[in-house]
Short mmCIF file of C-alpha atoms and ligand atoms in Angstrom, two decimals:
data_model
loop_
_atom_site.label_atom_id
_atom_site.label_comp_id
_atom_site.label_asym_id
_atom_site.label_seq_id
_atom_site.Cartn_x
_atom_site.Cartn_y
_atom_site.Cartn_z
CA UNK U 283 58.77 -130.29 36.85
CA UNK U 284 61.34 -127.36 35.12
CA UNK U 285 65.18 -126.83 35.51
CA UNK U 286 67.69 -124.25 33.69
CA UNK U 287 71.44 -124.20 32.26
CA UNK U 288 73.22 -121.89 34.13
CA UNK U 289 77.00 -121.38 32.75
CA UNK U 290 80.07 -119.36 31.41
CA UNK U 291 80.52 -118.28 28.25
CA UNK U 292 81.32 -121.30 26.07
CA UNK U 293 81.48 -123.90 29.32
CA UNK U 294 78.93 -126.29 27.35
CA UNK U 295 76.09 -125.05 28.18
CA UNK U 296 74.30 -126.09 24.66
CA UNK U 297 75.66 -128.85 24.11
CA UNK U 298 74.23 -130.47 27.04
CA UNK U 299 71.45 -129.42 27.21
CA UNK U 300 71.56 -130.86 23.38
CA UNK U 301 72.67 -134.11 24.60
CA UNK U 302 70.42 -134.51 27.30
CA UNK U 303 67.45 -133.71 24.79
CA UNK U 304 68.66 -135.13 21.61
CA UNK U 305 67.98 -131.82 19.20
CA UNK U 306 70.62 -130.45 17.73
CA UNK U 307 70.40 -126.60 18.86
CA UNK U 308 72.97 -124.07 18.29
CA UNK U 309 73.03 -120.07 17.48
CA UNK U 310 74.06 -117.62 19.73
CA UNK U 311 71.28 -115.43 21.96
CA UNK U 312 68.44 -117.77 21.45
CA UNK U 313 66.56 -119.63 24.52
CA UNK U 314 66.11 -123.68 23.78
CA UNK U 315 63.61 -125.49 25.56
CA UNK U 316 62.82 -129.64 25.34
CA UNK U 317 60.73 -131.56 27.55
CA UNK U 318 62.71 -133.99 28.41
CA UNK U 319 61.00 -137.84 29.01
CA UNK U 320 61.93 -139.49 32.15
CA UNK U 321 63.09 -142.78 30.86
CA UNK U 322 60.18 -145.72 33.21
CA UNK U 323 59.58 -148.99 31.60
CA UNK U 324 56.87 -149.85 33.18
CA UNK U 325 55.05 -146.73 31.00
CA UNK U 326 55.67 -149.64 28.00
CA UNK U 327 55.21 -152.61 30.21
CA UNK U 328 51.24 -151.39 31.60
CA UNK U 329 50.22 -149.77 27.98
CA UNK U 330 50.68 -153.58 26.87
CA UNK U 331 49.40 -155.10 28.92
CA UNK U 332 45.83 -152.89 28.81
CA UNK U 333 46.54 -152.75 25.14
CA UNK U 334 47.21 -149.25 24.68
CA UNK U 335 48.50 -147.53 22.05
CA UNK U 336 50.00 -144.25 23.63
CA UNK U 337 52.36 -144.53 26.25
CA UNK U 338 53.13 -140.82 27.74
CA UNK U 339 55.99 -140.05 30.58
CA UNK U 340 56.49 -137.64 33.26
CA UNK U 341 58.36 -135.07 31.84
CA UNK U 342 61.55 -132.70 32.72
CA UNK U 343 60.95 -128.89 30.42
CA UNK U 344 64.83 -128.02 30.05
CA UNK U 345 65.24 -124.45 29.47
CA UNK U 346 68.97 -123.32 27.60
CA UNK U 347 68.65 -119.22 29.02
CA UNK U 348 69.84 -116.64 26.72
CA UNK U 349 72.55 -115.14 29.71
CA UNK U 350 73.68 -112.41 30.68
CA UNK U 351 77.01 -111.67 32.15
CA UNK U 352 78.02 -109.57 34.29
CA UNK U 353 81.90 -106.82 34.56
CA UNK U 354 83.37 -109.17 37.06
CA UNK U 355 82.51 -113.01 34.94
CA UNK U 356 79.23 -113.80 36.83
CA UNK U 357 76.11 -113.90 35.73
CA UNK U 358 74.41 -110.29 34.99
CA UNK U 359 71.24 -109.81 37.78
CA UNK U 360 68.70 -108.76 34.77
CA UNK U 361 69.12 -112.49 33.77
CA UNK U 362 68.96 -114.34 36.95
CA UNK U 363 65.53 -113.34 37.56
CA UNK U 364 64.68 -116.05 34.23
CA UNK U 365 65.55 -119.35 36.88
CA UNK U 366 63.21 -118.13 39.34
CA UNK U 367 60.17 -119.97 38.16
CA UNK U 368 62.24 -122.87 38.18
CA UNK U 369 62.20 -126.16 40.61
CA UNK U 370 66.06 -126.82 40.40
CA UNK U 371 69.20 -124.76 38.76
CA UNK U 372 71.60 -127.62 36.46
CA UNK U 373 75.27 -126.17 37.21
CA UNK U 374 77.35 -126.54 33.62
CA UNK U 375 81.34 -126.58 35.25
CA UNK U 376 83.12 -126.48 31.70
CA UNK U 377 85.74 -129.31 32.69
CA UNK U 378 87.60 -129.79 29.09
CA UNK U 379 91.15 -128.05 27.53
CA UNK U 380 90.46 -127.14 24.21
CA UNK U 381 92.83 -124.14 22.92
CA UNK U 382 90.06 -123.54 20.56
CA UNK U 383 87.65 -123.33 22.42
CA UNK U 384 88.16 -119.42 23.99
CA UNK U 385 87.56 -118.91 28.27
CA UNK U 386 86.35 -116.53 29.52
CA UNK U 387 88.16 -115.97 32.22
CA UNK U 388 91.64 -117.10 30.79
CA UNK U 389 92.72 -120.58 32.16
CA UNK U 390 89.56 -122.85 32.62
CA UNK U 391 88.80 -122.96 36.53
CA UNK U 392 85.11 -125.07 37.24
CA UNK U 393 85.84 -124.27 40.80
CA UNK U 394 86.19 -121.17 40.28
CA UNK U 395 83.39 -120.73 37.33
CA UNK U 396 81.12 -122.58 40.39
CA UNK U 397 82.10 -119.62 42.81
CA UNK U 398 81.46 -116.93 40.58
CA UNK U 399 77.91 -119.12 39.24
CA UNK U 400 77.11 -118.71 43.92
CA UNK U 401 78.08 -115.75 44.02
CA UNK U 402 76.48 -113.86 41.10
CA UNK U 403 73.29 -116.28 42.23
CA UNK U 404 73.56 -114.65 46.08
CA UNK U 405 74.15 -111.58 45.53
CA UNK U 406 70.73 -111.32 43.43
CA UNK U 407 68.45 -113.09 46.37
CA UNK U 408 70.51 -110.39 48.23
CA UNK U 409 69.97 -107.71 46.49
CA UNK U 410 65.76 -108.85 46.67
CA UNK U 411 66.16 -109.10 51.02
CA UNK U 412 67.71 -106.00 51.28
CA UNK U 413 65.29 -104.25 49.67
CA UNK U 414 62.35 -106.04 51.63
CA UNK U 415 64.07 -105.06 54.31
CA UNK U 416 64.43 -102.01 53.79
CA UNK U 417 60.92 -102.14 52.88
CA UNK U 418 59.23 -103.64 55.91
CA UNK U 419 61.66 -101.04 58.25
CA UNK U 420 59.84 -97.78 56.54
CA UNK U 421 56.71 -99.64 57.32
CA UNK U 422 57.64 -100.37 60.84
CA UNK U 423 57.03 -103.73 60.49
CA UNK U 424 60.92 -105.17 62.46
CA UNK U 425 58.82 -107.19 64.80
CA UNK U 426 56.89 -109.32 61.95
CA UNK U 427 57.88 -112.91 61.37
CA UNK U 428 59.57 -112.23 58.03
CA UNK U 429 61.32 -109.41 59.17
CA UNK U 430 63.64 -111.58 61.13
CA UNK U 431 63.20 -114.72 59.21
CA UNK U 432 64.59 -112.24 56.21
CA UNK U 433 67.82 -110.85 58.74
CA UNK U 434 68.63 -114.38 59.10
CA UNK U 435 68.70 -114.69 55.75
CA UNK U 436 70.40 -112.12 54.43
CA UNK U 437 73.22 -112.51 57.42
CA UNK U 438 74.29 -115.99 55.71
CA UNK U 439 74.11 -114.19 52.05
CA UNK U 440 76.37 -111.43 53.27
CA UNK U 441 78.49 -114.62 54.72
CA UNK U 442 78.39 -116.07 50.94
CA UNK U 443 76.93 -118.35 51.24
CA UNK U 444 74.02 -119.99 50.30
CA UNK U 445 70.72 -120.03 50.97
CA UNK U 446 69.46 -124.30 51.27
CA UNK U 447 66.62 -126.06 51.57
CA UNK U 448 67.15 -126.24 55.54
CA UNK U 449 67.72 -122.67 56.20
CA UNK U 450 63.76 -122.25 55.08
CA UNK U 451 61.89 -123.27 57.95
CA UNK U 452 58.83 -125.06 57.61
CA UNK U 453 57.11 -122.34 59.57
CA UNK U 454 58.79 -119.83 56.55
CA UNK U 455 57.52 -122.01 53.67
CA UNK U 456 55.12 -120.41 52.83
CA UNK U 457 55.78 -117.08 53.40
CA UNK U 458 59.04 -116.17 51.82
CA UNK U 459 58.30 -118.38 48.70
CA UNK U 460 56.41 -116.19 46.70
CA UNK U 461 60.48 -114.16 46.94
CA UNK U 462 60.94 -117.30 45.14
CA UNK U 463 65.02 -117.25 46.15
CA UNK U 464 67.76 -118.76 43.14
CA UNK U 465 69.89 -119.93 46.16
CA UNK U 466 67.80 -121.70 48.36
CA UNK U 467 66.80 -124.26 45.29
CA UNK U 468 68.00 -127.66 44.47
CA UNK U 469 70.94 -127.11 42.34
CA UNK U 470 73.01 -129.70 40.73
CA UNK U 471 75.94 -128.92 39.15
CA UNK U 472 76.44 -130.75 35.51
CA UNK U 473 80.54 -130.84 35.04
CA UNK U 474 81.31 -130.83 31.02
CA UNK U 475 84.66 -133.17 30.48
CA UNK U 476 85.99 -133.05 26.98
CA UNK U 477 88.89 -135.84 26.04
CA UNK U 478 91.14 -133.85 27.75
CA UNK U 479 89.94 -131.88 31.05
CA UNK U 480 91.54 -130.29 34.51
CA UNK U 481 91.38 -132.57 37.54
CA UNK U 482 87.85 -132.15 39.16
CA UNK U 483 88.57 -133.35 42.65
CA UNK U 484 88.51 -130.59 44.47
CA UNK U 485 85.80 -129.07 42.71
CA UNK U 486 83.75 -132.19 42.94
CA UNK U 487 84.34 -131.85 46.78
CA UNK U 488 83.14 -128.46 47.52
CA UNK U 489 79.93 -129.28 45.10
CA UNK U 490 79.94 -131.77 47.11
CA UNK U 491 80.83 -130.09 50.36
CA UNK U 492 77.52 -127.54 49.90
CA UNK U 493 75.23 -130.03 49.26
CA UNK U 494 74.77 -129.81 45.78
CA UNK U 495 74.71 -133.27 43.62
CA UNK U 496 78.15 -133.65 40.67
CA UNK U 497 76.99 -134.43 37.27
CA UNK U 498 80.59 -135.04 35.41
CA UNK U 499 79.45 -135.95 31.85
CA UNK U 500 81.70 -135.97 27.90
CA UNK U 501 79.50 -133.59 27.31
CA UNK U 502 80.30 -133.25 23.41
CA UNK U 503 80.75 -137.20 22.99
CA UNK U 504 76.98 -138.59 24.60
CA UNK U 505 75.49 -134.32 22.34
CA UNK U 506 76.75 -136.54 19.57
CA UNK U 507 75.49 -140.12 20.49
CA UNK U 508 71.82 -138.83 21.56
CA UNK U 509 71.87 -137.89 17.83
CA UNK U 510 72.00 -141.34 17.02
CA UNK U 511 69.59 -144.50 16.57
CA UNK U 512 68.91 -146.09 19.60
CA UNK U 513 70.25 -149.05 18.78
CA UNK U 514 74.12 -147.44 17.39
CA UNK U 515 73.59 -146.04 20.80
CA UNK U 516 73.57 -148.57 22.95
CA UNK U 517 77.18 -150.22 20.85
CA UNK U 518 78.56 -146.47 21.51
CA UNK U 519 77.12 -146.34 25.58
CA UNK U 520 79.43 -149.29 25.73
CA UNK U 521 82.25 -148.98 23.99
CA UNK U 522 82.39 -146.35 26.93
CA UNK U 523 81.34 -148.64 29.55
CA UNK U 524 78.59 -146.87 30.09
CA UNK U 525 74.77 -148.34 30.34
CA UNK U 526 72.45 -145.41 30.33
CA UNK U 527 73.03 -142.46 28.35
CA UNK U 528 73.77 -138.96 29.85
CA UNK U 529 69.40 -138.22 29.70
CA UNK U 530 69.19 -141.05 32.03
CA UNK U 531 71.61 -140.74 34.08
CA UNK U 532 70.31 -136.15 34.60
CA UNK U 533 67.50 -136.91 35.03
CA UNK U 534 67.71 -139.96 37.62
CA UNK U 535 69.80 -137.29 38.87
CA UNK U 536 67.54 -134.62 39.47
CA UNK U 537 64.66 -136.83 40.56
CA UNK U 538 66.27 -138.14 43.58
CA UNK U 539 67.72 -133.96 44.64
CA UNK U 540 64.84 -133.66 43.33
CA UNK U 541 62.53 -136.18 45.89
CA UNK U 542 60.51 -137.09 42.38
CA UNK U 543 58.89 -140.09 42.68
CA UNK U 544 56.45 -141.46 40.00
CA UNK U 545 52.85 -142.99 39.94
CA UNK U 546 50.64 -144.66 36.71
CA UNK U 547 47.87 -144.33 35.31
CA UNK U 548 46.12 -145.86 32.92
CA UNK U 549 43.80 -144.19 30.62
CA UNK U 550 41.15 -144.86 27.58
CA UNK U 551 43.96 -145.23 25.08
CA UNK U 552 46.87 -144.23 27.37
CA UNK U 553 49.43 -145.72 30.37
CA UNK U 554 50.29 -142.44 31.36
CA UNK U 555 53.54 -141.86 34.18
CA UNK U 556 53.59 -138.62 36.24
CA UNK U 557 56.06 -136.97 38.86
CA UNK U 558 54.97 -136.42 42.48
CA UNK U 559 57.03 -135.13 45.63
CA UNK U 560 58.11 -138.32 46.92
CA UNK U 561 55.05 -137.90 50.38
CA UNK U 562 52.62 -136.02 47.86
CA UNK U 563 48.94 -137.29 48.94
CA UNK U 564 46.33 -139.93 46.68
CA UNK U 565 44.32 -136.18 46.41
CA UNK U 566 47.68 -134.08 45.72
CA UNK U 567 47.84 -137.00 42.85
CA UNK U 568 44.87 -136.34 42.17
CA UNK U 569 44.71 -132.79 41.47
CA UNK U 570 47.76 -133.79 39.67
CA UNK U 571 45.78 -135.39 36.93
CA UNK U 572 42.66 -132.59 37.44
CA UNK U 573 41.32 -130.30 39.67
CA UNK U 574 38.22 -131.53 39.14
CA UNK U 575 39.65 -135.23 40.50
CA UNK U 576 41.30 -132.77 43.53
CA UNK U 577 37.83 -131.20 44.14
CA UNK U 578 35.33 -133.58 43.40
CA UNK U 579 38.33 -136.70 45.37
CA UNK U 580 36.28 -140.12 47.25
CA UNK U 581 39.24 -142.07 47.21
CA UNK U 582 41.62 -143.66 45.26
CA UNK U 583 42.38 -147.46 44.59
CA UNK U 584 45.48 -147.80 44.51
CA UNK U 585 47.75 -151.60 44.13
CA UNK U 586 52.14 -150.86 42.59
CA UNK U 587 51.87 -151.22 38.99
CA UNK U 588 54.78 -154.46 39.66
CA UNK U 589 51.81 -156.26 40.80
CA UNK U 590 49.88 -155.60 39.04
CA UNK U 591 51.90 -156.86 35.94
CA UNK U 592 52.44 -159.84 37.94
CA UNK U 593 47.99 -160.15 38.06
CA UNK U 594 48.08 -159.14 34.24
CA UNK U 595 44.83 -157.23 35.07
CA UNK U 596 42.91 -155.23 37.22
CA UNK U 597 39.75 -158.18 38.20
CA UNK U 598 42.55 -160.72 38.88
CA UNK U 599 44.10 -157.76 40.93
CA UNK U 600 41.17 -157.95 42.52
CA UNK U 601 40.38 -161.00 43.38
CA UNK U 602 43.92 -161.95 45.35
CA UNK U 603 42.89 -157.92 47.40
CA UNK U 604 45.32 -156.76 46.35
CA UNK U 605 43.18 -153.26 44.24
CA UNK U 606 43.20 -151.62 48.32
CA UNK U 607 40.97 -148.35 48.61
CA UNK U 608 43.04 -145.13 49.74
CA UNK U 609 41.19 -141.98 50.90
CA UNK U 610 42.52 -138.68 51.22
CA UNK U 611 46.00 -138.39 53.29
CA UNK U 612 47.06 -141.85 51.54
CA UNK U 613 51.24 -141.35 50.53
CA UNK U 614 51.05 -142.54 47.15
CA UNK U 615 54.45 -144.52 46.68
CA UNK U 616 55.76 -144.85 43.40
CA UNK U 617 55.85 -146.57 40.36
CA UNK U 618 51.06 -146.90 42.75
CA UNK U 619 49.02 -147.97 39.21
CA UNK U 620 46.31 -144.97 40.89
CA UNK U 621 42.58 -144.30 39.73
CA UNK U 622 40.65 -141.45 41.52
CA UNK U 623 36.51 -142.59 42.17
CA UNK U 624 35.82 -138.71 42.03
CA UNK U 625 32.52 -137.06 41.88
CA UNK U 626 31.62 -133.43 41.12
N1 GTP Z 959 87.22 -129.58 22.89
C1 GTP Z 959 85.37 -129.92 23.47
N2 GTP Z 959 84.90 -128.25 22.91
C2 GTP Z 959 83.64 -128.66 23.36
C3 GTP Z 959 83.39 -129.73 25.05
N3 GTP Z 959 82.09 -128.95 25.67
C4 GTP Z 959 81.74 -128.01 24.06
N4 GTP Z 959 82.05 -127.48 22.77
C5 GTP Z 959 82.30 -126.55 21.88
O1 GTP Z 959 82.48 -125.75 23.54
C6 GTP Z 959 82.28 -124.44 22.40
C7 GTP Z 959 81.29 -124.00 22.82
O2 GTP Z 959 80.02 -124.63 23.27
P1 GTP Z 959 78.38 -124.68 23.88
O3 GTP Z 959 77.51 -125.46 24.23
O4 GTP Z 959 77.21 -123.53 22.28
O5 GTP Z 959 78.62 -123.51 25.08
P2 GTP Z 959 77.52 -121.73 25.66
O6 GTP Z 959 77.63 -122.13 27.16
O7 GTP Z 959 75.98 -122.61 25.45
O8 GTP Z 959 78.19 -121.06 25.14
P3 GTP Z 959 76.65 -119.81 25.53
O9 GTP Z 959 75.37 -120.33 25.08
O10 GTP Z 959 77.27 -118.86 24.28
O11 GTP Z 959 77.71 -119.45 26.15
C8 GTP Z 959 81.33 -124.99 21.16
O12 GTP Z 959 82.74 -124.49 19.93
C9 GTP Z 959 81.38 -126.45 21.64
O13 GTP Z 959 82.02 -127.53 20.52
C10 GTP Z 959 83.59 -130.62 24.85
O14 GTP Z 959 83.49 -131.22 26.06
N5 GTP Z 959 85.99 -130.40 24.25
MG1 MG Z 960 74.22 -121.98 24.84
#
């Protein structure tokens, strides 16, 4: 799972990156990467139950790219290419007001900036679509499904609209997956607030209308908090009336935006959480752990983490008939503890 942070110059991308990762990245013209662990107390509970020394959480790779900007104030197409392999796009918008930090477009206006960023992505997708349409035309393939689907997408982009996940029909999904369209990716908007900020009600409303989740955070403040000890973090957050650090709130938002769930495993040395899309089968879960497990899949033994903890172990759970045998097609549920039986 990977998401890139994008935004206009000095909107606070690196500040947000630090707040979410606990890093202290800085420096101009550098790409920053962080593996951010998805908080899940079930991993610790399982480790305690089975006396495992190690815990491994599901992780999200966070990328703070070095972006180039176009003359119109958006992001240059060249740099946007880097975003294409990302599972989700995280757009950072500046709402904080600070005379000491100049805005590349003059006034602080998160709605205008959102439009600029979306337009850059729309243009980038449009260029790809047009190039492909031209090629298909030359090859005399106007009658093909791909051409027709791309024409529909082209018309939508031309109206300045994102492709969105819904426009790509099931049958087109495989056909169009290779293009890795930016505006078909799930998006989250992070609004970087300061001590003083401009009004964000309009940008919130319009983002939601576009189907984008909005996530306001006090970037600078959360960055400072993320660098404290866990005890001090709790105290500071409580003072702000917050239960969790920005990292947790952001990961939760990302998980729900991407329709992800977690399943758990207990290995020889560790308890571990893995993320998979909601609705994924036991076979897919096996493949996530190891390709051999997917190839040689026989069946999965499954129990909800809650039940396993309540029973106090596999033997008791088995005795109570709560350890289920499931086949390839079983849809893994959030919090399932899964053991794959396989044979090569
Ligand atoms: N007052 C205030 N300043 C902030 C806030 N967030 C970021 N800044 C400041 O704004 C400046 C730019 O922040 P960065 O996080 O480096 O922004 P960026 O988007 O990574 O910038 P580039 O990568 O250079 O485009 C820094 O001086 C930050 O300290 C905020 O919430 N309030
Ligand atoms: Mg930066």
